[in-house]
PDB file of C-alpha atoms and ligand atoms in Angstrom:
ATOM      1  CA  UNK Y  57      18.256  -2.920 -20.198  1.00  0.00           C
ATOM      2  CA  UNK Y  58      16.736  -1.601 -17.028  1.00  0.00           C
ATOM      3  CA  UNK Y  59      12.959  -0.164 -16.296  1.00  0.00           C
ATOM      4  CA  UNK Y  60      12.869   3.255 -14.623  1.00  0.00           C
ATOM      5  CA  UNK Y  61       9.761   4.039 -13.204  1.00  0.00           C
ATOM      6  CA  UNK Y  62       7.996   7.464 -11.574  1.00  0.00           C
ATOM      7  CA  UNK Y  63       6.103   7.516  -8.457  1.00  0.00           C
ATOM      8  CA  UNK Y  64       3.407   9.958  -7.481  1.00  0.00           C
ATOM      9  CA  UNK Y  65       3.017  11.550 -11.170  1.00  0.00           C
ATOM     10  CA  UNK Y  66      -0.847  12.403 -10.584  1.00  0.00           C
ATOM     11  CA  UNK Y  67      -2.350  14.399  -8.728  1.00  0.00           C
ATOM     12  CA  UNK Y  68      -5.786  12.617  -8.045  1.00  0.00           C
ATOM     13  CA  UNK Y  69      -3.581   8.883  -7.473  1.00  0.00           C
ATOM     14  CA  UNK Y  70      -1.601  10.934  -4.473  1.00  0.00           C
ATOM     15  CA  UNK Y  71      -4.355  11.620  -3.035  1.00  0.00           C
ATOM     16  CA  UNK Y  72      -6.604   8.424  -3.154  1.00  0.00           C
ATOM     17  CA  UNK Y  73      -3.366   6.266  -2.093  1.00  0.00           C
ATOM     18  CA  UNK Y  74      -3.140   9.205   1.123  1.00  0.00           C
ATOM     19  CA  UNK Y  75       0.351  10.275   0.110  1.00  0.00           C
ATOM     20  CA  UNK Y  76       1.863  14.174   0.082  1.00  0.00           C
ATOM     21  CA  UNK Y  77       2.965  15.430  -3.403  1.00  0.00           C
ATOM     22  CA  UNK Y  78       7.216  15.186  -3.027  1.00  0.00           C
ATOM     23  CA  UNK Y  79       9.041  17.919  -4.170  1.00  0.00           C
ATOM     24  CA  UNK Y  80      11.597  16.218  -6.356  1.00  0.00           C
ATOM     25  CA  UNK Y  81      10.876  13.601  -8.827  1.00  0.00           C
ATOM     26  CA  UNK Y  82      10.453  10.020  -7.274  1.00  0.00           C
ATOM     27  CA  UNK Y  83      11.669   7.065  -9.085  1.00  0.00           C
ATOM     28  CA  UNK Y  84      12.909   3.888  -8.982  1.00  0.00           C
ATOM     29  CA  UNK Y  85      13.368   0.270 -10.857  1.00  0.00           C
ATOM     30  CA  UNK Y  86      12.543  -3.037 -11.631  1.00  0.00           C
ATOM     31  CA  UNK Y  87      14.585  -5.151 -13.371  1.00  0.00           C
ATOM     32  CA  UNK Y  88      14.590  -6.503 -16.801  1.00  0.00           C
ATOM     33  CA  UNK Y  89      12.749  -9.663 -15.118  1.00  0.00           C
ATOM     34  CA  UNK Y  90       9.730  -7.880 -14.470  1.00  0.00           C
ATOM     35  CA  UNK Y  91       8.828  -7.733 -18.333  1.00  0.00           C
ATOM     36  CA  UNK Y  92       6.332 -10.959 -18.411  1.00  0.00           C
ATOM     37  CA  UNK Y  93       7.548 -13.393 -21.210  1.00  0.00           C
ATOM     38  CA  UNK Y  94       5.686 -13.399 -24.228  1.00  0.00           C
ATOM     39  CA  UNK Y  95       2.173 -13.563 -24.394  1.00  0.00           C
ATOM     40  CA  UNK Y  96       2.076 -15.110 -20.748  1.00  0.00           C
ATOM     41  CA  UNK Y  97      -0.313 -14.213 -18.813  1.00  0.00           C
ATOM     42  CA  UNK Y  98       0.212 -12.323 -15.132  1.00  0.00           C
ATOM     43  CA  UNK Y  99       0.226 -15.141 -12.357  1.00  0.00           C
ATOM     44  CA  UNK Y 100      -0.555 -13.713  -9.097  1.00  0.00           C
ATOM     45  CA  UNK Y 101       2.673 -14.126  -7.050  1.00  0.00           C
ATOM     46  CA  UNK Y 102       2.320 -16.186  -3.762  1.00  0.00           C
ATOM     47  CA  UNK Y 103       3.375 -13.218  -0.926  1.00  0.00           C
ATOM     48  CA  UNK Y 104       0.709 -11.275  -2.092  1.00  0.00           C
ATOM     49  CA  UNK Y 105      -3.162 -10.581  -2.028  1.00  0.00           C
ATOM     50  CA  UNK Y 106      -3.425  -7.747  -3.213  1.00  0.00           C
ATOM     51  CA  UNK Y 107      -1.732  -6.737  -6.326  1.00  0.00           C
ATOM     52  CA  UNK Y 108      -2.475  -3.136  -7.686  1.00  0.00           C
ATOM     53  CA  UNK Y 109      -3.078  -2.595 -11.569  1.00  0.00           C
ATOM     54  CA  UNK Y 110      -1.258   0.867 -12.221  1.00  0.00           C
ATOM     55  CA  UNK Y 111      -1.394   1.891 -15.782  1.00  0.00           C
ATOM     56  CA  UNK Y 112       1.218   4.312 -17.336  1.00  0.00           C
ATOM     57  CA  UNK Y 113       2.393   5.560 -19.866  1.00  0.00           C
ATOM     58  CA  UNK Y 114       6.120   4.002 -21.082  1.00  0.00           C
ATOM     59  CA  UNK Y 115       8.236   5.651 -22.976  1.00  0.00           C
ATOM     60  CA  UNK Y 116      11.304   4.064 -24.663  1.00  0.00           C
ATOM     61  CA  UNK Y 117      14.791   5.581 -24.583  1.00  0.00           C
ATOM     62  CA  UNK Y 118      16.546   5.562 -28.171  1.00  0.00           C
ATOM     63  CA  UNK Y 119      20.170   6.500 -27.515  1.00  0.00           C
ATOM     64  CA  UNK Y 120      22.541   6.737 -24.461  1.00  0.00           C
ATOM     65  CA  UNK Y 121      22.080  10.311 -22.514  1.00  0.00           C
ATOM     66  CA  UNK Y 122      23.333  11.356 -19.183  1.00  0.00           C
ATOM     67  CA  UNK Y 123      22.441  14.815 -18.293  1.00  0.00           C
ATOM     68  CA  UNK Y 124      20.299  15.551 -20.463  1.00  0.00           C
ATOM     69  CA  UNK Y 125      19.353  18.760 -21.067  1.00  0.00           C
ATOM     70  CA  UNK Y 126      15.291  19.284 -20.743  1.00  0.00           C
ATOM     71  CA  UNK Y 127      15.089  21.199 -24.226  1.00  0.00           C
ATOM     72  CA  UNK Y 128      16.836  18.054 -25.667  1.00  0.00           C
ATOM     73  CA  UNK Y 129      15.296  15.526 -23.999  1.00  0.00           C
ATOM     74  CA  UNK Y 130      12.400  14.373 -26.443  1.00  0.00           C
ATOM     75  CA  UNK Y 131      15.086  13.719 -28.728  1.00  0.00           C
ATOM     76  CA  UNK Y 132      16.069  10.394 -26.050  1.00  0.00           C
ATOM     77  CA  UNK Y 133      12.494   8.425 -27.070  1.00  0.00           C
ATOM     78  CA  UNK Y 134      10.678   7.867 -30.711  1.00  0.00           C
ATOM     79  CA  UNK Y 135       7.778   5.589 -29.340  1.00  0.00           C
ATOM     80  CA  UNK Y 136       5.527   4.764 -26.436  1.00  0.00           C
ATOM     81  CA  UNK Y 137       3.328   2.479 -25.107  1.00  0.00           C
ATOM     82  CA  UNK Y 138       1.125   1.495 -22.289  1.00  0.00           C
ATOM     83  CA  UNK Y 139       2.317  -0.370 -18.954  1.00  0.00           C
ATOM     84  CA  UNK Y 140       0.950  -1.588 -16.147  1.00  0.00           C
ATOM     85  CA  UNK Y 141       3.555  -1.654 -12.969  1.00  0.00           C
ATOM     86  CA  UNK Y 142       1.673  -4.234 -11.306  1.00  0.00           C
ATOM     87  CA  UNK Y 143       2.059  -3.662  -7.585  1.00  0.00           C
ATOM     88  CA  UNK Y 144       1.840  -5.870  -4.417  1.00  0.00           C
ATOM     89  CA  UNK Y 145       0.150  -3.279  -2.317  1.00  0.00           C
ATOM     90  CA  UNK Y 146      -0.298  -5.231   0.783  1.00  0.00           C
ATOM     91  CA  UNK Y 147       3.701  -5.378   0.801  1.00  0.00           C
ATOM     92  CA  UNK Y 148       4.464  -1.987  -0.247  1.00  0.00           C
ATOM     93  CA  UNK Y 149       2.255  -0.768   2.632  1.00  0.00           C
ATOM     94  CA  UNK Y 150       4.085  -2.667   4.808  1.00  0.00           C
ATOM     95  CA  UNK Y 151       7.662  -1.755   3.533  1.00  0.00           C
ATOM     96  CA  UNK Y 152       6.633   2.326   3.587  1.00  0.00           C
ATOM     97  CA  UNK Y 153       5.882   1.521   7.082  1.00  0.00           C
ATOM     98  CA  UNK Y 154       9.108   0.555   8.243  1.00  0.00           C
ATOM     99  CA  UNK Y 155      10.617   2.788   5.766  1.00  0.00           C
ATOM    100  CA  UNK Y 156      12.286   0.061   3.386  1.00  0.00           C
ATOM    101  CA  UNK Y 157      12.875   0.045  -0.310  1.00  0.00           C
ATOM    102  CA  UNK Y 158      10.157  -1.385  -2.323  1.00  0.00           C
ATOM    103  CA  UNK Y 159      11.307  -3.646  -4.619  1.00  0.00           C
ATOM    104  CA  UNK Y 160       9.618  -6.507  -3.240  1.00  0.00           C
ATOM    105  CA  UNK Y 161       5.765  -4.848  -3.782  1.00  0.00           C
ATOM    106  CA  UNK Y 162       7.237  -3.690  -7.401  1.00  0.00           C
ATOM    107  CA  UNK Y 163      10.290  -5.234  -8.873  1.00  0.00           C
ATOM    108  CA  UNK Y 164       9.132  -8.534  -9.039  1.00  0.00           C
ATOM    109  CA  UNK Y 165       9.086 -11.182 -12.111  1.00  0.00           C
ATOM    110  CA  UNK Y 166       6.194 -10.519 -14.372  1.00  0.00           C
ATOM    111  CA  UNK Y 167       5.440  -6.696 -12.849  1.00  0.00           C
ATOM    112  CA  UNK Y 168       5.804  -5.125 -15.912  1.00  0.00           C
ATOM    113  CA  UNK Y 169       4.018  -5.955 -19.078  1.00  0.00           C
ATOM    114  CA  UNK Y 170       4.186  -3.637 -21.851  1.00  0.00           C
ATOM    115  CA  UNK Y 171       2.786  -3.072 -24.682  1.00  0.00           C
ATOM    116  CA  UNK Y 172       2.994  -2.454 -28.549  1.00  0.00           C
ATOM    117  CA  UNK Y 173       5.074   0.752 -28.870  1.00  0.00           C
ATOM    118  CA  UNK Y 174       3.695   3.276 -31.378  1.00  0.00           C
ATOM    119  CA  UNK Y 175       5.597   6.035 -32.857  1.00  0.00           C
ATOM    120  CA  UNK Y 176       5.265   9.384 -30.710  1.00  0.00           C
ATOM    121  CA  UNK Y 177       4.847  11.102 -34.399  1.00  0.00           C
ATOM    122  CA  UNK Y 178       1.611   9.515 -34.456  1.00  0.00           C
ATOM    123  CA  UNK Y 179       0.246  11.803 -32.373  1.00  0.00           C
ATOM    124  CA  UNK Y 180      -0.884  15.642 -32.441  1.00  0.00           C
ATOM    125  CA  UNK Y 181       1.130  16.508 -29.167  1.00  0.00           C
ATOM    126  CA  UNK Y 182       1.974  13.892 -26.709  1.00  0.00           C
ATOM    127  CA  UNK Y 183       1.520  16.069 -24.027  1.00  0.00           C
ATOM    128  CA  UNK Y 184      -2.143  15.965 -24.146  1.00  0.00           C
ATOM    129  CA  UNK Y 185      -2.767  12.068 -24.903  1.00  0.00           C
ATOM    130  CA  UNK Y 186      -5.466  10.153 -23.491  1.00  0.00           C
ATOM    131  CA  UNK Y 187      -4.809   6.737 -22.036  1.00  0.00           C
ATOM    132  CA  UNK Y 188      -7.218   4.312 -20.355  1.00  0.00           C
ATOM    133  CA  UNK Y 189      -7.284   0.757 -18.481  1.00  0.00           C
ATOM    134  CA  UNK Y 190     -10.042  -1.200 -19.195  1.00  0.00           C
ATOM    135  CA  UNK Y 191     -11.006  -4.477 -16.968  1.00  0.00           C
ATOM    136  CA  UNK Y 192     -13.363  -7.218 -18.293  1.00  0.00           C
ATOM    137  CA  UNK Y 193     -14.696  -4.341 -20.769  1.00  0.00           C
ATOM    138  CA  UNK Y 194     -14.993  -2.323 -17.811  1.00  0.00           C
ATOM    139  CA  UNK Y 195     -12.706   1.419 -17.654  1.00  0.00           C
ATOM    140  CA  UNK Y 196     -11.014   1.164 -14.422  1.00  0.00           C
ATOM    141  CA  UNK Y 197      -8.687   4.284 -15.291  1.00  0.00           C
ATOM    142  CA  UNK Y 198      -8.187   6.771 -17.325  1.00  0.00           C
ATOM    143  CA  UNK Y 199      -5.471   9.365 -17.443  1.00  0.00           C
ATOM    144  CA  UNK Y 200      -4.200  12.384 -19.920  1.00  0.00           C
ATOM    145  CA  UNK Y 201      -0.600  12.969 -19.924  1.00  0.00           C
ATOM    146  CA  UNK Y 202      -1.682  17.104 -19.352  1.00  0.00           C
ATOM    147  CA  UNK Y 203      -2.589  15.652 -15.664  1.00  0.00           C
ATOM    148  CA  UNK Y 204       1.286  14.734 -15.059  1.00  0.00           C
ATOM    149  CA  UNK Y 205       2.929  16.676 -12.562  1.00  0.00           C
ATOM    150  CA  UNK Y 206       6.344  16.118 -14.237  1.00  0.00           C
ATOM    151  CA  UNK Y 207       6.011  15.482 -18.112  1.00  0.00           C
ATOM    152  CA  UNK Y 208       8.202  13.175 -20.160  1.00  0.00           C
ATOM    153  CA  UNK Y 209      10.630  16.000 -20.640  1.00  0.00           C
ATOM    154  CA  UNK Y 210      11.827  16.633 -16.997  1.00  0.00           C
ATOM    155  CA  UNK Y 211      11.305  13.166 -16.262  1.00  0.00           C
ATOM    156  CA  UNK Y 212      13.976  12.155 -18.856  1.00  0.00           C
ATOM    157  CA  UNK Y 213      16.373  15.029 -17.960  1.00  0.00           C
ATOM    158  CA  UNK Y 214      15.820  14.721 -14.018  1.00  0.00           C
ATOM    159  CA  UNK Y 215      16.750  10.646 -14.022  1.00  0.00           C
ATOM    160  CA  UNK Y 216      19.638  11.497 -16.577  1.00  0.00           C
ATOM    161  CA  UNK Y 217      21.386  13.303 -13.627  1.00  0.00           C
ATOM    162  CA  UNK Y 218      21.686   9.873 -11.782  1.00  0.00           C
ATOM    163  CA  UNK Y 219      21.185   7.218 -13.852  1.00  0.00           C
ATOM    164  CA  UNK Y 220      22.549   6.911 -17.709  1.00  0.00           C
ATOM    165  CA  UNK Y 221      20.009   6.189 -19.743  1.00  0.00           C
ATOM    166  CA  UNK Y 222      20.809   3.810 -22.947  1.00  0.00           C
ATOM    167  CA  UNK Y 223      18.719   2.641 -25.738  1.00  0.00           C
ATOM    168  CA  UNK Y 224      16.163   0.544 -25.173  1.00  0.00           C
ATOM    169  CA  UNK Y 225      15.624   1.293 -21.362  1.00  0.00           C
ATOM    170  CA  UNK Y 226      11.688   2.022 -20.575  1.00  0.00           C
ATOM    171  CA  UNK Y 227      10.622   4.681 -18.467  1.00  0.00           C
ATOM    172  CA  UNK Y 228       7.028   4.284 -16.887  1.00  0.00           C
ATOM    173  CA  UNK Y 229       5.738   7.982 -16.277  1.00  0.00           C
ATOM    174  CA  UNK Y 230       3.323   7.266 -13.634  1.00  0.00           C
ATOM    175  CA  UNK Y 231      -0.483   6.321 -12.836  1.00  0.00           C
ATOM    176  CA  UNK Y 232      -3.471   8.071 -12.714  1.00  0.00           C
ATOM    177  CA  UNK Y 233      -6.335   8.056 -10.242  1.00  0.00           C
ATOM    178  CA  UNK Y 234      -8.098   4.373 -10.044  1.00  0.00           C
ATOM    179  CA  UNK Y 235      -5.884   1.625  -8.914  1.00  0.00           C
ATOM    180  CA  UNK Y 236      -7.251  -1.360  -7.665  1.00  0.00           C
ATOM    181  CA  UNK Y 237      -7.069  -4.984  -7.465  1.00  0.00           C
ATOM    182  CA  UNK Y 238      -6.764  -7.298  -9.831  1.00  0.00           C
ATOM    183  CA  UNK Y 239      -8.057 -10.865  -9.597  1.00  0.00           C
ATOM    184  CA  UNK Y 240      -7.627 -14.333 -11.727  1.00  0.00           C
ATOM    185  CA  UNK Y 241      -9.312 -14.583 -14.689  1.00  0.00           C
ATOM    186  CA  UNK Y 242      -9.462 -10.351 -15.276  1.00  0.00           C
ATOM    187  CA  UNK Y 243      -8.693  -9.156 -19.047  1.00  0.00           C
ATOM    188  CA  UNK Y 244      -6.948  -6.007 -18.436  1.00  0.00           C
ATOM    189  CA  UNK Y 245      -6.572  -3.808 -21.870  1.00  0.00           C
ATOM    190  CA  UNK Y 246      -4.726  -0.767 -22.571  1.00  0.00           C
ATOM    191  CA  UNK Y 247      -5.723   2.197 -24.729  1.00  0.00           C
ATOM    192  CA  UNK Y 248      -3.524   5.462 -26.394  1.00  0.00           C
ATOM    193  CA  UNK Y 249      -6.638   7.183 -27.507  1.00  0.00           C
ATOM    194  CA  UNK Y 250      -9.072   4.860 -29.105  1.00  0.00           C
ATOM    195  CA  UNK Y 251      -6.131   2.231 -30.101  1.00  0.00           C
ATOM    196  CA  UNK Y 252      -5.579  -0.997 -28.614  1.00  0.00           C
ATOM    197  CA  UNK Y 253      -1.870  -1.572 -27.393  1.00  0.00           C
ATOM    198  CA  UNK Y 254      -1.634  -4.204 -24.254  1.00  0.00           C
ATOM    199  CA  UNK Y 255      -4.063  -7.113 -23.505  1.00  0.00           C
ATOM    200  CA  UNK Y 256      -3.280  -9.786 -20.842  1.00  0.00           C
ATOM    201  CA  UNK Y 257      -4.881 -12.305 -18.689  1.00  0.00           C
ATOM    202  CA  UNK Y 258      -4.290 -12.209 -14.823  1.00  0.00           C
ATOM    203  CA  UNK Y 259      -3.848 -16.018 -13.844  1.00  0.00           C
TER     204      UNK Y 259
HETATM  205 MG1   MG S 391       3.393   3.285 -10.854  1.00  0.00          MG
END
């Protein structure tokens, strides 16, 4: 199982992270030891202090696909969730700068929680779904999956070209404007609409 995930997906995030829209999609992974174990709480890692909350939206892939055609590709996921791909941003400033991968500011143990998935059916049109982070009751960010520059669609076909995709992979679509810092002791929450799919503690 491996965890694709999209960079620069928002418009607004681009800009308040001073990065330039890139032309073709951007993504890349974390492994399957960056889904936190269950119901364990985020533990700020050590070479870090400051770790970004990002919440996305995660889709997960139902059957093997490579190339997938765009018109076919919401055929490759039945359900989604919320994620947050947990970033060490002091790190991944540091890495950009020196132009180095960035798996050590992303792909590291615990970086990914997800959340209950929910059946896409559930909702009217998934391309218009509101989605929201929440931080001790506070909303730190919300997003609408109209606001993606690349929607679940070409995402799926685009990474399909490269990488095969096989059931149960995840594919995190990107974060909307309002990353920050998280700090021990937080209560980060994720919404889809008004429900209640991710809750965990940040140790
Ligand atoms: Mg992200």
């Amino acid at each position: 199982m491996k965890i694709i995930c999209i960079g620069r997906n928002y418009l607004e995030h681009i800009h308040e992270l001073n990065n330039s829209p890139s032309r073709e999609i951007l993504f890349f992974l974390k492994p399957e030891t960056s889904i936190p174990i269950k119901n364990q709480p985020f533990f700020i890692p050590d070479f870090s202090n400051n770790i970004h909350h990002e919440v996305e939206i995660v889709l997960k892939i139902n059957k093997t696909g490579k190339h997938i055609r765009k018109e076919f590709a919401d055929k490759y996921f039945d359900e989604i969730t919320i994620g947050l791909d947990f970033t060490a941003r002091d790190v991944q400033n540091k890495l950009k700068n020196k132009n180095e991968p960035w798996e050590k500011a992303k792909a590291f143990d615990g970086s990914a929680p997800v959340g209950i998935f929910v059946d896409k059916n559930k909702f009217v049109d998934i391309s218009k779904i509101n989605f929201k982070l929440l931080i001790n009751n506070k909303i730190k960010q919300v997003g609408n999956t109209s606001h993606m520059i690349h929607d679940f669609k070409s995402i799926i076909s685009y990474v399909s070209k490269f990488i095969t995709l096989k059931k149960g992979d995840l594919i995190f679509t990107g974060t909307p404007a309002g990353v920050g810092q998280v700090n021990k002791n937080d209560l980060l929450e994720g919404f889809i609409e008004e429900d209640k799919v991710l809750e965990i503690k940040i140790k």
